[in-house]
CSV table of C-alpha atoms and ligand atoms in Angstrom, one decimal:
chain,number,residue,atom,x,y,z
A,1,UNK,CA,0.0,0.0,0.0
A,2,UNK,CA,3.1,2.3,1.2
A,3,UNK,CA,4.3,1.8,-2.6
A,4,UNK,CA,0.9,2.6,-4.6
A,5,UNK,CA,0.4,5.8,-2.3
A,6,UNK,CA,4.2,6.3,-3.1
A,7,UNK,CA,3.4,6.1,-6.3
A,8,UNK,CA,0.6,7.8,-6.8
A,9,UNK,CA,3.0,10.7,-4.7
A,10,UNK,CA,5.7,10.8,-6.9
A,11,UNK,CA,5.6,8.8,-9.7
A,12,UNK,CA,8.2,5.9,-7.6
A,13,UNK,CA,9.6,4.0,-10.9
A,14,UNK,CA,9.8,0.8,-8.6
A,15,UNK,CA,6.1,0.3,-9.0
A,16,UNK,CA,6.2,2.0,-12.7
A,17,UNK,CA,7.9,-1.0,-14.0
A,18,UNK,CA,5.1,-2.9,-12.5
A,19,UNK,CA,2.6,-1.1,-13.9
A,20,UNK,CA,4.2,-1.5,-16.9
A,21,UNK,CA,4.9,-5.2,-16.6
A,22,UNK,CA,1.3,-6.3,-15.4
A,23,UNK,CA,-0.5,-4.5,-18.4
A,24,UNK,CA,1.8,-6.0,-20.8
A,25,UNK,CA,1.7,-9.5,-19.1
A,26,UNK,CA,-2.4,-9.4,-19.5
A,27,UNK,CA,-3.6,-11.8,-21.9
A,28,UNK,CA,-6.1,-10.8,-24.7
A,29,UNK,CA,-8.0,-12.3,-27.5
A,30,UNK,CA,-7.7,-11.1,-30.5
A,31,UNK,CA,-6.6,-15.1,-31.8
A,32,UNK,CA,-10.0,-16.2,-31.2
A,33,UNK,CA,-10.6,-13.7,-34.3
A,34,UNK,CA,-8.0,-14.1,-36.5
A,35,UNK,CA,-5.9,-17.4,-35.3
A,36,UNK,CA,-2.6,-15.4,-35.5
A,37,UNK,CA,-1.4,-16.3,-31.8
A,38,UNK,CA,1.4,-13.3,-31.0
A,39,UNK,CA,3.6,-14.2,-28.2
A,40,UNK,CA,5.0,-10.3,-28.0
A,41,UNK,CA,1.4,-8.8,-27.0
A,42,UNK,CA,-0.4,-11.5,-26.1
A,43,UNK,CA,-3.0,-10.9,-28.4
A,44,UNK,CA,-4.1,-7.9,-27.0
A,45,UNK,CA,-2.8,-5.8,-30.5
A,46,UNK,CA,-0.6,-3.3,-28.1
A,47,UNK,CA,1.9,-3.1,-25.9
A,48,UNK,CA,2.8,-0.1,-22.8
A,49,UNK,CA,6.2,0.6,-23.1
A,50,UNK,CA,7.9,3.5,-20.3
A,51,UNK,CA,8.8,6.3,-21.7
A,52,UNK,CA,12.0,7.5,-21.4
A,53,UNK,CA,11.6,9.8,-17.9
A,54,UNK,CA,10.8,6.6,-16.4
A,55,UNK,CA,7.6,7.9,-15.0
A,56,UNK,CA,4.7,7.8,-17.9
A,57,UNK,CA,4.1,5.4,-20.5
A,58,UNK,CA,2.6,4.8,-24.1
A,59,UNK,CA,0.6,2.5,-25.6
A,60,UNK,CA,2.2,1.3,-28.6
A,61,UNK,CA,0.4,-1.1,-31.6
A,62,UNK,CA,2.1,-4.1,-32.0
A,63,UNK,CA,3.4,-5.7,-34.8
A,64,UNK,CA,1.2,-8.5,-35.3
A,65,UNK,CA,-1.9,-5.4,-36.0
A,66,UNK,CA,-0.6,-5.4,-39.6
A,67,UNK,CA,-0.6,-9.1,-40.1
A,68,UNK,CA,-4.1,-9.1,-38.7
A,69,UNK,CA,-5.0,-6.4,-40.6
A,70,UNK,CA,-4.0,-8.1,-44.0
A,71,UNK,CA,-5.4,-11.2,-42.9
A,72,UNK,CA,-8.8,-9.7,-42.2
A,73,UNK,CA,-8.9,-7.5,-45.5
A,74,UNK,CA,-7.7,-11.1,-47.6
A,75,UNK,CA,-10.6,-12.7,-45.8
A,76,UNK,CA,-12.6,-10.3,-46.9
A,77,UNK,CA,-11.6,-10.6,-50.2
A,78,UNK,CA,-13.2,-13.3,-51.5
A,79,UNK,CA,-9.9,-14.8,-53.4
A,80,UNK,CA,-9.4,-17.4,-51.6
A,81,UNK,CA,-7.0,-19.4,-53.2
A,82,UNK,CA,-5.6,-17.3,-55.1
A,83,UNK,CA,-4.0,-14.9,-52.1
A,84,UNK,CA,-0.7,-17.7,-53.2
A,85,UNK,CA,0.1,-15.8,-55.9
A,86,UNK,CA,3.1,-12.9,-56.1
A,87,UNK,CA,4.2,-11.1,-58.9
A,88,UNK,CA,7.6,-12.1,-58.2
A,89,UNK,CA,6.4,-15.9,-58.9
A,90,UNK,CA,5.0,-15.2,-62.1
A,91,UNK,CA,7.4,-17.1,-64.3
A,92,UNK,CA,8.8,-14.8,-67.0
A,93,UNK,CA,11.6,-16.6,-69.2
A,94,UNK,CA,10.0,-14.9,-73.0
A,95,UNK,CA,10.2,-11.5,-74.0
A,96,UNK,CA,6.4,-10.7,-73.4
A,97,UNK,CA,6.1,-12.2,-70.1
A,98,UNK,CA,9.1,-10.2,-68.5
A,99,UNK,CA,7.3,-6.9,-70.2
A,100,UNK,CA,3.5,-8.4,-68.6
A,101,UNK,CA,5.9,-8.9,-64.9
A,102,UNK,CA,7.5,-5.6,-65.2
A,103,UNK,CA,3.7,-3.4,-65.9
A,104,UNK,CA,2.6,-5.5,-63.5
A,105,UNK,CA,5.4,-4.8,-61.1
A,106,UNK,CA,4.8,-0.6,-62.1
A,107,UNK,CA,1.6,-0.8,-61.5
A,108,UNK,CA,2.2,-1.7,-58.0
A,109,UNK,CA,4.7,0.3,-57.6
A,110,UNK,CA,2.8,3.3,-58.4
A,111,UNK,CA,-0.6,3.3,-56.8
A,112,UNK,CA,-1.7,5.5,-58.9
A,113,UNK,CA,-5.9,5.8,-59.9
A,114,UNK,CA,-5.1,3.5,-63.6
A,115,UNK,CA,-6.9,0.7,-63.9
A,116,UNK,CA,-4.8,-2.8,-65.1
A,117,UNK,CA,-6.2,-4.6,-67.9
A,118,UNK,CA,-4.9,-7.9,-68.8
A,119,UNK,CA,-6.6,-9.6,-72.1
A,120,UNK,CA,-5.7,-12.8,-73.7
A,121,UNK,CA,-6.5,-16.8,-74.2
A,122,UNK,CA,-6.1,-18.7,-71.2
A,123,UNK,CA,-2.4,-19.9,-70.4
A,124,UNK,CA,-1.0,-16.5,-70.3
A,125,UNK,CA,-0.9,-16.5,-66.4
A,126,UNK,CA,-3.6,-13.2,-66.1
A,127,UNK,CA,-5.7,-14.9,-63.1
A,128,UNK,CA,-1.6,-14.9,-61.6
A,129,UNK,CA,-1.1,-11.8,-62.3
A,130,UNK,CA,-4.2,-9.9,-61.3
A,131,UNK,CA,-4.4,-11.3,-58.0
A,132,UNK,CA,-0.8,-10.5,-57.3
A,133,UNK,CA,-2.1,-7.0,-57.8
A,134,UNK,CA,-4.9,-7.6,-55.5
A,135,UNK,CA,-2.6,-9.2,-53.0
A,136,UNK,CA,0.3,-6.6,-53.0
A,137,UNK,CA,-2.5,-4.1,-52.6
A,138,UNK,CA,-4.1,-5.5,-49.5
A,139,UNK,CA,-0.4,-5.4,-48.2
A,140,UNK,CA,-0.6,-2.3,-48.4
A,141,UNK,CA,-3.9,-1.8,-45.9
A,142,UNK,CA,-6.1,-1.6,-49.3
A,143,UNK,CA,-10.3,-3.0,-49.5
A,144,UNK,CA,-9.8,-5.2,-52.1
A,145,UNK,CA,-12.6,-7.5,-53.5
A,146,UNK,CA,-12.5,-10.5,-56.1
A,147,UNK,CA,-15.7,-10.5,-58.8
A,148,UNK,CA,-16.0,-13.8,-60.9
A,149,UNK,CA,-17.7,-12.3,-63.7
A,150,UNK,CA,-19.8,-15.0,-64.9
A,151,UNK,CA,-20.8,-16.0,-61.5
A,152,UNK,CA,-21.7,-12.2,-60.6
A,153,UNK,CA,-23.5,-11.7,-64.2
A,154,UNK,CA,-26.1,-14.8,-63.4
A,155,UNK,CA,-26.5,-14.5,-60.0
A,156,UNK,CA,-27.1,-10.5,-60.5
A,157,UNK,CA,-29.6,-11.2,-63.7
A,158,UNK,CA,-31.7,-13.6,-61.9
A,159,UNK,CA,-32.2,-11.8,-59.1
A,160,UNK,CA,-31.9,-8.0,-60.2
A,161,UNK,CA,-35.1,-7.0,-58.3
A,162,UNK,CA,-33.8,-8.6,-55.1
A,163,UNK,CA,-32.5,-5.7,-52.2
A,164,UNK,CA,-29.3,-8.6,-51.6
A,165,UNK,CA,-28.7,-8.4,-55.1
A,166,UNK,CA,-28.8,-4.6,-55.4
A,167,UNK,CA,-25.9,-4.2,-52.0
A,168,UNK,CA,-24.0,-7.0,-54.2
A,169,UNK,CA,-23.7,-4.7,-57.0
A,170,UNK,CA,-23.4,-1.7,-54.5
A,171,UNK,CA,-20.2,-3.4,-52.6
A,172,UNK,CA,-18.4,-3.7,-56.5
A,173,UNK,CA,-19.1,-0.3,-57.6
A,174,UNK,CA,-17.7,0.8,-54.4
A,175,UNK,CA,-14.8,-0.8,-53.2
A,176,UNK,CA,-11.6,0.6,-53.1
A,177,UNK,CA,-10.1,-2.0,-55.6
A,178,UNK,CA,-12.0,-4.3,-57.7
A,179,UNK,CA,-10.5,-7.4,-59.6
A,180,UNK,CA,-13.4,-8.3,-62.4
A,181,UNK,CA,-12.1,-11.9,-63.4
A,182,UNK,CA,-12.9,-13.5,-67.1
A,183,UNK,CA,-15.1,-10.2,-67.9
A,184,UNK,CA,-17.5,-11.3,-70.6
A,185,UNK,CA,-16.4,-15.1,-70.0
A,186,UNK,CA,-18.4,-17.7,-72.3
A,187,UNK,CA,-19.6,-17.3,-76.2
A,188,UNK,CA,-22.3,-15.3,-76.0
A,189,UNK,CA,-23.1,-11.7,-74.2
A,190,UNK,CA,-26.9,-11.0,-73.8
A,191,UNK,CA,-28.1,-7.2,-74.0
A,192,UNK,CA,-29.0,-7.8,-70.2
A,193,UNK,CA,-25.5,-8.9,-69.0
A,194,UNK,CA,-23.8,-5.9,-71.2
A,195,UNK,CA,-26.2,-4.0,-68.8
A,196,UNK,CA,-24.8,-5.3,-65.8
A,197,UNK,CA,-21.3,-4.2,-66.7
A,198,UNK,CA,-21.6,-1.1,-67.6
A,199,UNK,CA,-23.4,-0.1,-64.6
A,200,UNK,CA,-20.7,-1.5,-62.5
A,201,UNK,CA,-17.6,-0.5,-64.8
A,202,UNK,CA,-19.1,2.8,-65.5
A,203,UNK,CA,-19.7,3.8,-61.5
A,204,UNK,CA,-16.3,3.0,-61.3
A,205,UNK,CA,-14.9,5.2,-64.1
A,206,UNK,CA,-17.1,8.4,-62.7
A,207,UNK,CA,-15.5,7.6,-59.4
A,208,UNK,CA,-12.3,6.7,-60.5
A,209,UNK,CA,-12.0,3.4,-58.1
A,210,UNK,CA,-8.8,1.3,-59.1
A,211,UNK,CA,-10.2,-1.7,-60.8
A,212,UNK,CA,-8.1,-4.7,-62.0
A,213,UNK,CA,-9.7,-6.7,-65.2
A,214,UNK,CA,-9.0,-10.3,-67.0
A,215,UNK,CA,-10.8,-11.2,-70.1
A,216,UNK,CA,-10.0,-14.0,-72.6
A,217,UNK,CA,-11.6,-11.4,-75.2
A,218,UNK,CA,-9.4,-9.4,-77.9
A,219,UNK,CA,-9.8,-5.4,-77.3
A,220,UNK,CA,-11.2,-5.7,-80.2
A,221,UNK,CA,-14.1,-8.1,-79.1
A,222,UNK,CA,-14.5,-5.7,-76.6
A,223,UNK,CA,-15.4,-3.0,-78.7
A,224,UNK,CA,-17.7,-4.9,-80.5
A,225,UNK,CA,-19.4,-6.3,-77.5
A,226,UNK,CA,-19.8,-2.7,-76.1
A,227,UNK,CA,-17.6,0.1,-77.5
A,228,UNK,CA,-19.1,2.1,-74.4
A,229,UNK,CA,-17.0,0.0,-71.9
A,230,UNK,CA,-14.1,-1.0,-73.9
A,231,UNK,CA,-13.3,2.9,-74.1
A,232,UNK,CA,-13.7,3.3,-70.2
A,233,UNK,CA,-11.1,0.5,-70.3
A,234,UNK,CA,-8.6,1.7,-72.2
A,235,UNK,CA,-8.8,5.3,-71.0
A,236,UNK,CA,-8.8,3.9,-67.6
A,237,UNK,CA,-5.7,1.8,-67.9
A,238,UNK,CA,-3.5,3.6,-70.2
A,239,UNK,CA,-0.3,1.6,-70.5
A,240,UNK,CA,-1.3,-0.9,-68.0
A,241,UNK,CA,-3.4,-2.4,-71.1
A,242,UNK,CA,-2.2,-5.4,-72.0
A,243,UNK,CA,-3.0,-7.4,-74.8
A,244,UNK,CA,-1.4,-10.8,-75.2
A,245,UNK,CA,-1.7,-12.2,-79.0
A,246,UNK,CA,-2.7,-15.6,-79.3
A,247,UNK,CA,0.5,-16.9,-80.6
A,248,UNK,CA,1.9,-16.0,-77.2
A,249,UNK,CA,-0.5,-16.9,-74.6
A,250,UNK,CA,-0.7,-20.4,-75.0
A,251,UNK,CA,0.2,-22.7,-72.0
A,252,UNK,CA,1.5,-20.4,-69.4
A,253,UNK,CA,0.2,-23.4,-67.1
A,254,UNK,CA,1.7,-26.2,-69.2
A,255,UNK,CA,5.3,-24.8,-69.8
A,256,UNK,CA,5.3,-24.1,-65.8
A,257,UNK,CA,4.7,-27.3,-64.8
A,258,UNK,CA,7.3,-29.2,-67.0
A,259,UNK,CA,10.0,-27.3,-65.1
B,1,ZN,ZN1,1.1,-8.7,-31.1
């Protein structure tokens, strides 16, 4: 008692370091969120540390609050199993896929508002790509959500009148960064689905919200499907267009796994 009134006196640094060491030896639970168990705070997500005049301390955020945070926003995300994938990884031994690596790489770097467009058969690694960008972003603290196009397009068609429907399509035109994957997937694009995109691409050209994009059409099928969205597209992305000819796309996937 003679040391808390001592203490509470004149700041005694005996009983400080108490303080200090009882707050930081409290157990918390932020694991039972996120299963990341952090032996530093305890899972409490901060940590008192004295200050230098030995008499007042400050509650600092621990380390782990990042890895939680990323953890939480890939969660989020919706991409599952594709948080794997880095853009280092990408395997890049031809000309075009170093030049796909480095835009991709750029891109990153930059942070600016472009959008990234990747377009080409499958086997040219886009899916890879794209959610590199998705996952370097959400290291970065960025809302990041992953939109299977053809599974969006039906589910939103079917139930277009539906309020659960509508905060779907609400969440996409909103988020900070949007990866659309296999835009316009399948043979055939109804006047009803063409609908649905534009109302989500277009929101997101007014407001200029980063959006990522794969498509296995041509820019040119693109036009002709809608010339309305393929010009967002392209003004949108600028250099981070890329087209990958159809000479060069084939069997990304197969060349990779013969080494
Ligand atoms: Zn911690």
């Amino acid at each position: 008692m003679d040391k808390i009134q001592n203490f509470l006196n004149n700041g005694n640094s005996e009983i400080q370091c108490d303080i200090t060491k009882l707050a930081n030896d409290e157990i918390g639970h932020l694991n039972d969120l996120d299963g990341i168990d952090c032996p530093i705070c305890k899972n409490k997500g901060y940590i008192l540390l004295d200050d230098d005049n030995g008499v007042t301390q400050s509650l600092v955020s621990c380390k782990c609050m990042h890895l939680r945070k990323v953890k939480r926003l890939a969660d989020e995300s919706g991409l599952g199993e594709l948080l794997k994938h880095r853009v280092k990884n990408y395997e890049a031994k031809e000309e075009w896929q170093k030049k796909v690596k480095n835009t991709a790489a750029h891109y990153v770097r930059t942070d600016n508002n472009c959008w990234f467009c990747m377009l080409g058969q499958s086997g040219a690694g886009k899916t890879h790509i794209c959610s590199a960008i998705c996952n370097a972003f959400m290291e970065m603290y960025k809302d990041v959500r992953y939109l299977a196009w053809n599974d969006f397009a039906t589910f939103y068609k079917e139930n277009m009148k539906n309020v659960a429907s509508k905060d779907l399509m609400r969440e996409y035109q909103q988020v900070e960064v949007l990866y659309i994957d296999d835009l316009f997937k399948g043979a055939d694009t109804e006047y009803d689905i063409k609908n649905i995109a534009f109302d989500l691409i277009n929101y997101r050209y007014n407001n200029r919200l980063k959006t990522i994009i794969s498509s296995e059409r041509s820019f040119k099928q693109l036009c002709e499907l809608d010339e309305a969205i393929a010009y967002r597209i392209a003004e949108m992305c600028q250099d981070y267009l890329i087209r990958i000819p159809k000479t060069q796309s084939n069997n990304y996937r197969i060349k990779k796994s013969k080494v």
